[in-house]
Coordinates of C-alpha atoms in Angstrom, one line a residue:
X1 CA 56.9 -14.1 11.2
X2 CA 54.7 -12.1 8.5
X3 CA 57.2 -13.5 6.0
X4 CA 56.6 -17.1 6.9
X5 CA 53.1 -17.3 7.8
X6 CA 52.7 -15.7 4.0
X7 CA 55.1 -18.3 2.4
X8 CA 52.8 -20.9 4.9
X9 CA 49.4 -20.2 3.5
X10 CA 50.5 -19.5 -0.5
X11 CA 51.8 -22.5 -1.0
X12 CA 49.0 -24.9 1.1
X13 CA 46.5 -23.1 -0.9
X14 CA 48.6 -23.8 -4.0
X15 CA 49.6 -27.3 -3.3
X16 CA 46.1 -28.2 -2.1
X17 CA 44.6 -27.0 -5.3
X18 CA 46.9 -29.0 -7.4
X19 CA 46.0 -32.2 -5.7
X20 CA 42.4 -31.6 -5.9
X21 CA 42.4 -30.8 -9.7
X22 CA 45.1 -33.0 -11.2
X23 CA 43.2 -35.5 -12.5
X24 CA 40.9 -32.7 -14.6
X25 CA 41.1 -32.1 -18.4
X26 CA 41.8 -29.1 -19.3
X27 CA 43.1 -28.9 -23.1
X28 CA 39.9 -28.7 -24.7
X29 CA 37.5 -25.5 -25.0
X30 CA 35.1 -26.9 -22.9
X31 CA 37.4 -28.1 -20.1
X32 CA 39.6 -25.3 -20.0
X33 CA 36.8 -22.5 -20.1
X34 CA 34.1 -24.4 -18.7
X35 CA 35.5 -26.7 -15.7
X36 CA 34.1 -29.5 -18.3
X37 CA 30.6 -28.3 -16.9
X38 CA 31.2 -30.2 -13.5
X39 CA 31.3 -26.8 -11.0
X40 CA 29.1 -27.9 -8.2
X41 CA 27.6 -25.0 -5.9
X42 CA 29.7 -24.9 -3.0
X43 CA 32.4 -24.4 -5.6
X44 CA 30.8 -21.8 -8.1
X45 CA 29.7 -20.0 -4.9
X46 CA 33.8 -19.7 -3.6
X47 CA 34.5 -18.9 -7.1
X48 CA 32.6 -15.8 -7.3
X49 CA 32.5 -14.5 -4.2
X50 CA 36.7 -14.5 -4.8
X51 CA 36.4 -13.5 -8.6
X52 CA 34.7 -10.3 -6.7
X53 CA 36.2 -10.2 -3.5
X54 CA 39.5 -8.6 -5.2
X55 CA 41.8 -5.8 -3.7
X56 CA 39.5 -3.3 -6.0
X57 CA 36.9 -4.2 -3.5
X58 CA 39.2 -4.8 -0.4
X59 CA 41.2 -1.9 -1.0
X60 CA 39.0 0.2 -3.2
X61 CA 35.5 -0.2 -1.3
X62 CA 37.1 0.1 1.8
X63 CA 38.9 3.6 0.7
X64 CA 35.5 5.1 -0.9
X65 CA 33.4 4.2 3.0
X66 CA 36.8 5.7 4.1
X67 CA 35.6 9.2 2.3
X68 CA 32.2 8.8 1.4
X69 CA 30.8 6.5 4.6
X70 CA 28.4 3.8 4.8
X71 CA 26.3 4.5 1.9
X72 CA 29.1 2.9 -0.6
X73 CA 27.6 -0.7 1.0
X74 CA 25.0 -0.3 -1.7
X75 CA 27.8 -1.9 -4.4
X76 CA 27.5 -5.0 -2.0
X77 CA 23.7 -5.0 -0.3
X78 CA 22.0 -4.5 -4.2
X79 CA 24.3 -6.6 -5.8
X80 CA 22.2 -9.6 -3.6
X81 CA 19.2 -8.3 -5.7
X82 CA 21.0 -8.5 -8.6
X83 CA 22.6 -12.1 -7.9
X84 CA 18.5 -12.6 -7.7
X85 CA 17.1 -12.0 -10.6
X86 CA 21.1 -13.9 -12.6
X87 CA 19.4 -17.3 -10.5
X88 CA 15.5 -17.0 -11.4
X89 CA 16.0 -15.3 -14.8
X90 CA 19.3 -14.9 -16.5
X91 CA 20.9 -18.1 -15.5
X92 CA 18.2 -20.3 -17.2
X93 CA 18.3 -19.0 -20.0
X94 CA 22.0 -18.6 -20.5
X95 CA 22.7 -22.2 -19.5
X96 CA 20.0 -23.8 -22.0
X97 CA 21.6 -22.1 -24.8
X98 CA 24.8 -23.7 -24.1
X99 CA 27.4 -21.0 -24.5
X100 CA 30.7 -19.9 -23.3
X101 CA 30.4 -16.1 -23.6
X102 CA 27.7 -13.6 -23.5
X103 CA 28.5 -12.6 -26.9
X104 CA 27.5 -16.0 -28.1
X105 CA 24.5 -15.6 -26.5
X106 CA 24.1 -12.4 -28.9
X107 CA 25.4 -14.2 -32.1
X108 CA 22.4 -16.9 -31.0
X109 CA 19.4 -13.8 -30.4
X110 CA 20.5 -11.3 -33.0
X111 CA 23.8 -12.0 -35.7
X112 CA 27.1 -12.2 -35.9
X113 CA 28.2 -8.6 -36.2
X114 CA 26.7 -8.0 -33.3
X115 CA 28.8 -10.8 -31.7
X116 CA 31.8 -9.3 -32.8
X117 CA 31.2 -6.0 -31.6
X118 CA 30.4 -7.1 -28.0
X119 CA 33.3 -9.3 -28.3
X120 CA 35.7 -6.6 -29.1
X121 CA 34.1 -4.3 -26.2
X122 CA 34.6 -6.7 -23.7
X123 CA 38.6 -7.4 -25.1
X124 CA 38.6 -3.6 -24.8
X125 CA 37.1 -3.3 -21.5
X126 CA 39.6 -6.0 -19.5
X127 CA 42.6 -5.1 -21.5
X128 CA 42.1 -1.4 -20.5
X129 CA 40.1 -1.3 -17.6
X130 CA 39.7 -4.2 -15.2
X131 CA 43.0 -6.1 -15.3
X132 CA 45.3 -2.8 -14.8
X133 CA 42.9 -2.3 -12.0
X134 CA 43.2 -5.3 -10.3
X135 CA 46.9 -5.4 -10.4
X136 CA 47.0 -1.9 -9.1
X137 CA 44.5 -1.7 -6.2
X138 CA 46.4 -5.1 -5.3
X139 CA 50.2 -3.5 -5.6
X140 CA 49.0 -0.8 -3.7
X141 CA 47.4 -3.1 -0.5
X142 CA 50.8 -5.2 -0.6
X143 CA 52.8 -2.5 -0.5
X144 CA 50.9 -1.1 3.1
X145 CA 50.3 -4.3 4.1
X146 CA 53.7 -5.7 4.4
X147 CA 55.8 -2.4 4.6
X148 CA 57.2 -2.9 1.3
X149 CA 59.3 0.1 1.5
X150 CA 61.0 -1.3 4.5
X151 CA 61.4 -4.7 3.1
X152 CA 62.9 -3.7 -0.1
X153 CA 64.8 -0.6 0.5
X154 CA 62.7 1.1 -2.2
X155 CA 61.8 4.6 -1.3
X156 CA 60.1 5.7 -4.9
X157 CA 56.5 5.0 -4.4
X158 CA 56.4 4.7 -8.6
X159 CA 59.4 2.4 -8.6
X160 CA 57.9 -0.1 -6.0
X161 CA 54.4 0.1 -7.5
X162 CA 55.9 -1.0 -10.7
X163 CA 57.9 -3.8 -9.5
X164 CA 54.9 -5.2 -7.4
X165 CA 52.7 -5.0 -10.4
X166 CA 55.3 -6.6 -12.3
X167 CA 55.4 -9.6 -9.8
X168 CA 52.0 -10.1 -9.3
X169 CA 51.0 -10.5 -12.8
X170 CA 54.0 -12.6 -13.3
X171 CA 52.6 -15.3 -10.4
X172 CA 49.4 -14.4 -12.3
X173 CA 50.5 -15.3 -15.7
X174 CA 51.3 -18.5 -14.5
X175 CA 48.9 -19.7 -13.0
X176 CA 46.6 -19.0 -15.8
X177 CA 48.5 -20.9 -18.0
X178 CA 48.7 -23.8 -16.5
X179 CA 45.2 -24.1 -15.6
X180 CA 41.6 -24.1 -16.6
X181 CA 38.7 -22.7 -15.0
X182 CA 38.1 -26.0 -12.6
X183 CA 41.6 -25.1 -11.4
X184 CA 40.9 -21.5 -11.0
X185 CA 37.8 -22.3 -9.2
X186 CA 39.1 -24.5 -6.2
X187 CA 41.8 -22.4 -5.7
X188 CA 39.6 -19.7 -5.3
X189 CA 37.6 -21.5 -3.1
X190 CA 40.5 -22.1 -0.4
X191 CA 41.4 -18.7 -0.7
X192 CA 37.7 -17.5 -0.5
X193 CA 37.5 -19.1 2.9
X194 CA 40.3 -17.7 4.2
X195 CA 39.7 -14.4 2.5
X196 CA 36.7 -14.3 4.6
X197 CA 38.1 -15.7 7.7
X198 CA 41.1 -12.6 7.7
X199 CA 38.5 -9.9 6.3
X200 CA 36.2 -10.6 9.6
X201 CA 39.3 -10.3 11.8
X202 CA 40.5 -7.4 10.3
X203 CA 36.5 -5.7 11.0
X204 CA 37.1 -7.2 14.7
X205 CA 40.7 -5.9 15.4
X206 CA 39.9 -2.5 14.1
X207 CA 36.8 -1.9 16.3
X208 CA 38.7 -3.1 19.2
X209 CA 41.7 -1.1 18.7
X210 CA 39.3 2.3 17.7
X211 CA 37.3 0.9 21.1
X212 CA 40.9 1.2 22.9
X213 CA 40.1 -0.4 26.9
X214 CA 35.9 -0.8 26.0
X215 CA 37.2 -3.2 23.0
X216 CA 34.8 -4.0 20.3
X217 CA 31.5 -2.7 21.6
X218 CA 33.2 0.8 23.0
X219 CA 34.3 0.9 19.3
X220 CA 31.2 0.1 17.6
X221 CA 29.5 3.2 19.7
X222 CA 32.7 5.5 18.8
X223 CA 31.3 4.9 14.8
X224 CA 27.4 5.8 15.2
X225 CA 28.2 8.2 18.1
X226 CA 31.2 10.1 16.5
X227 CA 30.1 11.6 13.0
X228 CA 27.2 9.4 13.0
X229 CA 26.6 11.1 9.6
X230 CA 28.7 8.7 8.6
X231 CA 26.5 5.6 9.6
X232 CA 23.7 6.8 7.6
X233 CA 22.9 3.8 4.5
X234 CA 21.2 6.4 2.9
X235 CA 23.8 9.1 3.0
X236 CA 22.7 11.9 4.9
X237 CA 22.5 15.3 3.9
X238 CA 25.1 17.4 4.0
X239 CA 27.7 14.6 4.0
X240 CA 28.9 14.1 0.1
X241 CA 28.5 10.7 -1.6
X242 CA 29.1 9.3 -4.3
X243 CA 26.6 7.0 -4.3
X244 CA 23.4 9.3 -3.6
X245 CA 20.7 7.0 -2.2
X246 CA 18.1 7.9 -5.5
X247 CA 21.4 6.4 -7.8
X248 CA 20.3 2.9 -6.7
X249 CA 17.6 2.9 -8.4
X250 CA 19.2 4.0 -11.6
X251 CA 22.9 3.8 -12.6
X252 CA 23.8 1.6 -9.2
X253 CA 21.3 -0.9 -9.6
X254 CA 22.4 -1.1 -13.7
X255 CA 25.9 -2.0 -12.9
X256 CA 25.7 -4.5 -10.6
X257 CA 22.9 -5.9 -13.3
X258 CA 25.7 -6.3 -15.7
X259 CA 28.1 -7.2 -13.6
X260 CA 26.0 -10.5 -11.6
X261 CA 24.2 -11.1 -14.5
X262 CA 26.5 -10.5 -17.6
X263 CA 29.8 -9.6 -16.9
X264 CA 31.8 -12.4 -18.6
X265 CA 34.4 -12.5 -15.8
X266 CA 31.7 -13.2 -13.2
X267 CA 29.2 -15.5 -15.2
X268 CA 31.7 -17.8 -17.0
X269 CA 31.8 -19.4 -13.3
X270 CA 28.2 -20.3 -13.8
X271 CA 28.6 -21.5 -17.1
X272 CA 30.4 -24.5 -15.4
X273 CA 27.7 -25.4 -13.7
X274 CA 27.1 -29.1 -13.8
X275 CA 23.2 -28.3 -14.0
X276 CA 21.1 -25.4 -13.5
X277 CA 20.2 -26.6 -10.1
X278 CA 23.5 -26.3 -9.2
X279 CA 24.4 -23.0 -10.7
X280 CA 21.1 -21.1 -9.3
X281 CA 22.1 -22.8 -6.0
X282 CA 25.7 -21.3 -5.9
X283 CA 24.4 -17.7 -7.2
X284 CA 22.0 -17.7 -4.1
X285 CA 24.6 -18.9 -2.2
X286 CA 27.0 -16.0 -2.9
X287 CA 23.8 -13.7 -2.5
X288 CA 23.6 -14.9 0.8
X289 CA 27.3 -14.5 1.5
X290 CA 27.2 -10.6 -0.2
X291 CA 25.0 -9.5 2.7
X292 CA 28.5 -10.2 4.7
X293 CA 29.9 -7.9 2.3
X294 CA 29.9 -4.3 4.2
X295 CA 31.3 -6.3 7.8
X296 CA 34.7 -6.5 5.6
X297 CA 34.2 -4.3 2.5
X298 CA 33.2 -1.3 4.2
X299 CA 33.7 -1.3 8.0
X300 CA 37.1 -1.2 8.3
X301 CA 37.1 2.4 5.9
X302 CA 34.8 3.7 8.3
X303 CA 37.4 2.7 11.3
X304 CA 40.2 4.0 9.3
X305 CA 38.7 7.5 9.2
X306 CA 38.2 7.9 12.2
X307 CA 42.1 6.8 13.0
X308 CA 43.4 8.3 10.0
X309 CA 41.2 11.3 9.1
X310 CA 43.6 14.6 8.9
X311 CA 46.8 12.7 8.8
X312 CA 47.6 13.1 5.1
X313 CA 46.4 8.9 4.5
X314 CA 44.5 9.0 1.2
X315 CA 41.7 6.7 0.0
X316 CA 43.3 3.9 -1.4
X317 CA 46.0 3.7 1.0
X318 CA 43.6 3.8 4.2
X319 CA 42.7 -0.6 4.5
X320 CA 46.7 -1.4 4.0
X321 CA 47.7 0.9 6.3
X322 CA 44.7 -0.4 8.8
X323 CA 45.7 -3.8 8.0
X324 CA 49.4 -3.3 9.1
X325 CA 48.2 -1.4 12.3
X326 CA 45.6 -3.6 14.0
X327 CA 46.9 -7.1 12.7
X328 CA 49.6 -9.1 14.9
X329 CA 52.8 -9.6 12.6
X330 CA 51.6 -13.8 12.1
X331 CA 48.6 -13.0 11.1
X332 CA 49.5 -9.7 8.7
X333 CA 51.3 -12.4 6.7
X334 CA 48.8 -15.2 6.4
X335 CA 46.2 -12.4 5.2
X336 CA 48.6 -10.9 2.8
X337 CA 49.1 -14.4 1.7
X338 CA 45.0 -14.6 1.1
X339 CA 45.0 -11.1 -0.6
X340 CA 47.7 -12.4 -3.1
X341 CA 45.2 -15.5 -3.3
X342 CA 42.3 -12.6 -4.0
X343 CA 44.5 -10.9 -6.4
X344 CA 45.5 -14.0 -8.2
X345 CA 41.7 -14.9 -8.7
X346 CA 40.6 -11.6 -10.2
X347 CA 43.4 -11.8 -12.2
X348 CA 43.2 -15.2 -13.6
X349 CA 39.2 -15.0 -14.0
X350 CA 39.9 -11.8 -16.2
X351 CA 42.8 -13.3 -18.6
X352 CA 40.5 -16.9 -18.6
X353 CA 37.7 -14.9 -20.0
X354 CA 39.8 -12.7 -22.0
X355 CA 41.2 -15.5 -23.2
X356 CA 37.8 -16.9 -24.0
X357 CA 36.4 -14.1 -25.4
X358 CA 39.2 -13.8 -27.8
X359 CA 39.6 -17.7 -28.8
X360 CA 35.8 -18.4 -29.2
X361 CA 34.4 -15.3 -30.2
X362 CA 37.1 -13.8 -32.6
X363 CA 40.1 -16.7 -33.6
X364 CA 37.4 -19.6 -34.3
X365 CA 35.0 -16.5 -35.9
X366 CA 36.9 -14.6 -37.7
X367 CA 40.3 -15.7 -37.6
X368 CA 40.8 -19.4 -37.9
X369 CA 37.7 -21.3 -37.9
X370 CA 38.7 -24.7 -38.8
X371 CA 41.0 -24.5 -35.9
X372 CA 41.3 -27.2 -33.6
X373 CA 40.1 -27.0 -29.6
X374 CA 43.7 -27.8 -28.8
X375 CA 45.4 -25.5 -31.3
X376 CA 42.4 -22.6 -29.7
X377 CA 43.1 -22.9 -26.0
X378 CA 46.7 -22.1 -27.5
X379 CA 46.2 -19.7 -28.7
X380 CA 44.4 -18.2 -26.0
X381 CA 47.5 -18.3 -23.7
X382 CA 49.2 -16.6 -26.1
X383 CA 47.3 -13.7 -26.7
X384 CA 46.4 -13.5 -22.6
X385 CA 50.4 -13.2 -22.5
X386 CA 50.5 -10.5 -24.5
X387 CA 47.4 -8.6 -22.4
X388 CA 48.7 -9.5 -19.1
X389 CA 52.4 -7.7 -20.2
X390 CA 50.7 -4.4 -21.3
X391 CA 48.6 -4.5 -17.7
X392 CA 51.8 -4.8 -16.0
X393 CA 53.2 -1.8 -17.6
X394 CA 50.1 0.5 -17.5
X395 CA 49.0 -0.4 -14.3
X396 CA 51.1 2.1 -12.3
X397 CA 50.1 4.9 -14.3
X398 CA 46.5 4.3 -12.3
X399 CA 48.4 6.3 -9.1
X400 CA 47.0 9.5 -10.7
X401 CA 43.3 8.0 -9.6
X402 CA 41.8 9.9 -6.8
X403 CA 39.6 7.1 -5.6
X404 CA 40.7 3.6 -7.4
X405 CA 37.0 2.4 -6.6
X406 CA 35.1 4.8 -8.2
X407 CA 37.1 5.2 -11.0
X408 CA 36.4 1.8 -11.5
X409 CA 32.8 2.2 -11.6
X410 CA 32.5 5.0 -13.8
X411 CA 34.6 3.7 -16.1
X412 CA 32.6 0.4 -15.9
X413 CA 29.4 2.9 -17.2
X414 CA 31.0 2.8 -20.8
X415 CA 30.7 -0.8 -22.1
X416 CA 28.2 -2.0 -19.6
X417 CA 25.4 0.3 -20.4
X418 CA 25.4 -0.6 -24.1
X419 CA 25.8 -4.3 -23.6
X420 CA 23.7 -5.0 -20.2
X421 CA 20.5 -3.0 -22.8
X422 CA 21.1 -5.2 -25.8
X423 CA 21.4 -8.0 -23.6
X424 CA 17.9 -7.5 -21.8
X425 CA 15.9 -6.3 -24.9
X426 CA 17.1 -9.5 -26.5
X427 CA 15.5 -11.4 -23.7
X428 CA 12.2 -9.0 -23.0
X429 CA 11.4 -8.5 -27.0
X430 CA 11.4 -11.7 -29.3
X431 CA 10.8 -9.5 -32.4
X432 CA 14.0 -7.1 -31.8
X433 CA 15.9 -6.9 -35.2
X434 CA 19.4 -7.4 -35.3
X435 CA 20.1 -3.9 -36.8
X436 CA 18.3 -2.4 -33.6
X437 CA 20.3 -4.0 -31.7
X438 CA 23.4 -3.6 -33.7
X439 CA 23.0 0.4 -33.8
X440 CA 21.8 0.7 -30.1
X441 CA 25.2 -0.7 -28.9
X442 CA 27.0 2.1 -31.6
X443 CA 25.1 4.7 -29.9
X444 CA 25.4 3.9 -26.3
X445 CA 29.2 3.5 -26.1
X446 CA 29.9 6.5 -28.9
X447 CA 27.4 8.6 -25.8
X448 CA 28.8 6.4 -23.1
X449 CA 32.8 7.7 -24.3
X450 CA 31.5 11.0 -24.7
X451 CA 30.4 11.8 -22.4
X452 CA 32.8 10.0 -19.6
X453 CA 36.1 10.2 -21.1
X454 CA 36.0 13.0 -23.8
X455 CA 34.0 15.4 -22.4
X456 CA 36.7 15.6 -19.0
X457 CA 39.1 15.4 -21.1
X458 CA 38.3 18.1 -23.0
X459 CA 37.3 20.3 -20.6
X460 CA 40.4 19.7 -18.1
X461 CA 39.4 16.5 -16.0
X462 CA 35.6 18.4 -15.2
X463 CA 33.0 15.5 -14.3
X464 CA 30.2 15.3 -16.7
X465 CA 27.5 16.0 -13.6
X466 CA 29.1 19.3 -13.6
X467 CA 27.6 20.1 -16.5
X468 CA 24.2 17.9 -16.4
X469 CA 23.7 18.5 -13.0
X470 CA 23.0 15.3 -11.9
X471 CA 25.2 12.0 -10.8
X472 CA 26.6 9.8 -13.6
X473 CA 24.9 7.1 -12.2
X474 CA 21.6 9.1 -13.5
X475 CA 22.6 9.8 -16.4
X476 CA 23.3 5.8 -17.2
X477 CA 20.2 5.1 -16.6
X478 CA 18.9 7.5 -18.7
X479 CA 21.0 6.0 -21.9
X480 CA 20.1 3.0 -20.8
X481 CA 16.2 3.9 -21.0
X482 CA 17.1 5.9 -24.0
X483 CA 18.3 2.7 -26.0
X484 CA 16.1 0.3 -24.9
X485 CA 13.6 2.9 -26.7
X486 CA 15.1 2.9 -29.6
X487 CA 15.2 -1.2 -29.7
X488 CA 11.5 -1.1 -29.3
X489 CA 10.6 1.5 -31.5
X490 CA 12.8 -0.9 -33.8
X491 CA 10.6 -3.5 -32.8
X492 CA 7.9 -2.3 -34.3
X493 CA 8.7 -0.5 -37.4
X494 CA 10.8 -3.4 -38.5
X495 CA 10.2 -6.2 -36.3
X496 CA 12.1 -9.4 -37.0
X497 CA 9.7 -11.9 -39.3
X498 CA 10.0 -15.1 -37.0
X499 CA 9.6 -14.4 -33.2
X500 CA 13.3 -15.3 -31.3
X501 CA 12.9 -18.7 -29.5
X502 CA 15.7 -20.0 -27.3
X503 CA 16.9 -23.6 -28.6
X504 CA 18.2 -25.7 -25.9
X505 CA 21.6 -27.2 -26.2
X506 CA 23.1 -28.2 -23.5
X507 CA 24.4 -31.7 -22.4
X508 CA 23.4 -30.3 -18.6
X509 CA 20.3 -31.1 -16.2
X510 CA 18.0 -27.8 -16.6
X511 CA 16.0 -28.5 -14.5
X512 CA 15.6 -26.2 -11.5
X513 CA 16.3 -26.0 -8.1
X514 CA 12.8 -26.2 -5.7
X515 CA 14.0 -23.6 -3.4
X516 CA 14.6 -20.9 -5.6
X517 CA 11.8 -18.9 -4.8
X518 CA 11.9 -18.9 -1.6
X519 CA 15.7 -18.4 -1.4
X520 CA 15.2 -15.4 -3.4
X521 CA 12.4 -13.9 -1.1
X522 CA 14.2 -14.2 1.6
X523 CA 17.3 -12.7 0.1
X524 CA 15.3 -9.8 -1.2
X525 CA 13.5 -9.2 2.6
X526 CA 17.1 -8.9 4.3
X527 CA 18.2 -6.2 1.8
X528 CA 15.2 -4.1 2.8
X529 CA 15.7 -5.2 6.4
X530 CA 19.2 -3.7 6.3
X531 CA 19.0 -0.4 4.3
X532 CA 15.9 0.4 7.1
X533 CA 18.2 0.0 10.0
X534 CA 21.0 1.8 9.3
X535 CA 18.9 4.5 7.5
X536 CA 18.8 7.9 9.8

């Protein structure tokens, strides 16, 4: 039954999204990385919250509440805040400048160098980082989930975890090539849905079966009356966190700036908007739809621990192991089918904006600039190819990870600090020069390296806030404060002669949507409203 109501779901979602997008053009630049600029918000809204709403969150959010406790829900509760400020501030002025990728945005405000460089960091980032990640956290939910073991005769955790990372980027590959972002974007808006639809029963089944005969309610108790140090949004003392309440002001708040705001693999869904009323109306949307986030994101970890705590489960393999405990066999199969769907996304929005970055901001730059669109998007699924291979193979090699989730956020620090400052200054400061800028991204990712990856390295695997003293989410911020200084001081020793303006050019509808403001205000009240009742 698992096996069918999986093959049941993956192919209605698949079939469905065909027939909805067949029609769609997809073989030049625009169409391919841009939807032709027709995303409407229900769509862009389902597109993002799936782009996010990967197994590193399923999997990975869920297994750091699983050891840390409720205070992890500040990756979903601030990034509302953050969606906030991409609607009023960011998303107008990306969309009147008409670009594809954030780096274009940079070649527009400061020069071409400094394009390039935030091209190759990005390249970097999702080659190395993020799509390894995402086939990982999601080999390693399937593998639970379904009993893979069982199914396959496998015993070797490695072996399995190879061949399921194998597989999924595979079905990955595929679908990527055959499809541009419009097609990407429906798809994951009927797996969005039911992504939603399994991770609220999973919340429900768990507190029922941790309720045992007082069901739901008898569970809900067991969590704020049994270690109710874990049910603390602030993270009570005593209990260690990784995400110290005082870090979401700093390092916290910085990423999920970056990532809602300019994280190409997030954003390029806005890009697509057919006007900016529609894209500010689908980032609120999925603001709205983030304040769901910790019902499914982070209360099933804190169920888990209290069924699995002492019993040898370790982070990452707590919510597939929850999943395959508390779900009937019919529906343990339909929500596998929707993780695949959540994995697929991730992985497709990654390799589509790899693909992007690499086409737009290096081939047709550097490489081959009289190239034609068609010859471009080519070219694209060539080199994605080639990235999506090297993910399969380095993906297991992630199993030495203690926590897949954190990992992925520190690691996240490195290129986002540098770009997310350059990015901002560029906006605040019309009279940054493009050397400032230039330097300031060096600096922050040569300090950024240093002191996340060579200093543990160095010093056999010791975290930097050993030595500091303080969280790495602190110590962002300060390089963060540290080179928008320098930019200013830059500024004004040798201000650029002409003052930046931003040129509009954009085929698109700017103007914006009426209920903006008020959206946002209300968004903004429920974050405070939540962090005050669940603090202790």
């Amino acid at each position: 039954m698992t096996i069918v109501s999986f093959l049941l779901f993956t192919l209605f979602a698949a079939g469905l999204t065909w027939y909805l997008t067949r029609n769609y053009e997809n073989k030049s630049s625009d169409g391919f990385f841009l939807g032709g600029r027709s995303l409407t918000f229900p769509i862009i809204a389902g597109s993002l919250l799936l782009t996010n709403l990967s197994t590193e969150q399923m999997v990975g959010l869920n297994g750091s509440a699983y050891k840390n406790g409720l205070a992890v829900m500040a990756w979903e509760v601030i990034a509302v805040l953050a969606l906030v400020l991409m609607a009023a501030y960011f998303l107008p002025k990306f969309l009147r400048s008409g670009i594809t990728t954030v780096p274009q945005f940079l070649e527009q405000r400061f020069d071409g160098r400094t394009q390039t460089l935030a091209n190759s960091i990005f390249l970097a980032a999702y080659a190395l980082l993020l799509i390894p990640i995402v086939l990982y956290s999601g080999a390693k939910g399937l593998i639970n989930m379904m009993d893979l073991h069982s199914l396959t005769g496998i015993e070797s955790e490695f072996t399995l975890l190879t061949i399921t990372c194998i597989s999924i980027g595979l079905a990955g590959m595929m679908y990527s090539r055959f499809g541009g972002l419009r097609t990407l974007a429906v798809l994951d808006t009927i797996n969005g849905i039911g992504l939603l639809i399994g991770g609220f029963m999973i919340a429900a089944f768990a507190l029922y079966v941790l309720g045992g005969e007082g069901g739901i309610m008898a569970g809900w108790d067991t969590l704020n009356t049994v270690h109710p140090e874990r049910m603390d949004s602030t993270g009570a003392e005593g209990l260690d966190s990784e995400v110290p309440f005082s870090t979401i002001f700093t390092g916290v708040a910085l990423l999920n700036l970056f990532y809602w705001c300019t994280n190409q693999q997030i954003i390029q869904r806005t890009f697509g908007a057919s006007s900016l009323a529609e894209g500010q109306k689908g980032v609120l949307l999925t603001g709205a739809l983030k304040l769901l986030g910790p019902i499914y994101l982070v209360l099933p970890g804190l169920v888990a621990y209290h069924l699995y705590f002492g019993q040898g489960v370790s982070n990452d393999d707590a919510y597939g192991r929850l999943v395959a405990d508390v779900l009937p066999a019919q529906l343990t199969g339909f929500f596998a089918a929707v993780m695949v769907g959540a994995i697929l996304s991730s992985f497709n929005a990654a390799l589509n904006s790899t693909s992007a970055l690499f086409s737009i901001g290096l081939y047709k730059h550097v490489i081959n600039p009289t190239a034609s669109d068609e010859k471009t998007v080519k070219t694209a699924k060539l080199f994605v190819t080639v990235i999506a291979i090297s993910a399969m193979f380095g993906a297991p090699l992630l199993s030495k990870t203690s926590s897949i989730f954190s990992y992925l956020q520190t690691m996240n620090g490195i290129y986002a600090i540098p770009i997310f400052s350059v990015v901002v200054m560029g906006m605040l400061n019309k009279r940054v020069p493009s050397v400032a800028a230039f330097y300031s991204m060096v600096i922050g990712l040569v300090v950024m390296v240093g002191l996340l990856i060579v200093y543990p390295a160095l010093n056999g695997g010791a975290n930097t806030s050993d030595l500091t003293g303080i969280s790495n989410f602190h110590t962002m911020g300060i390089v963060f404060g540290s080179l928008m200084l320098i930019m200013f001081i830059g500024s004004k020793v040798a201000p650029r002669e002409k003052a930046w303006e931003i040129t509009t050019n954009t085929p698109i509808d700017m103007t914006p949507w009426k209920g903006t403001k008020v959206a946002s205000i209300i968004l903004v009240v429920a974050v405070v409203a939540i962090y005050a009742a669940f603090s202790k």
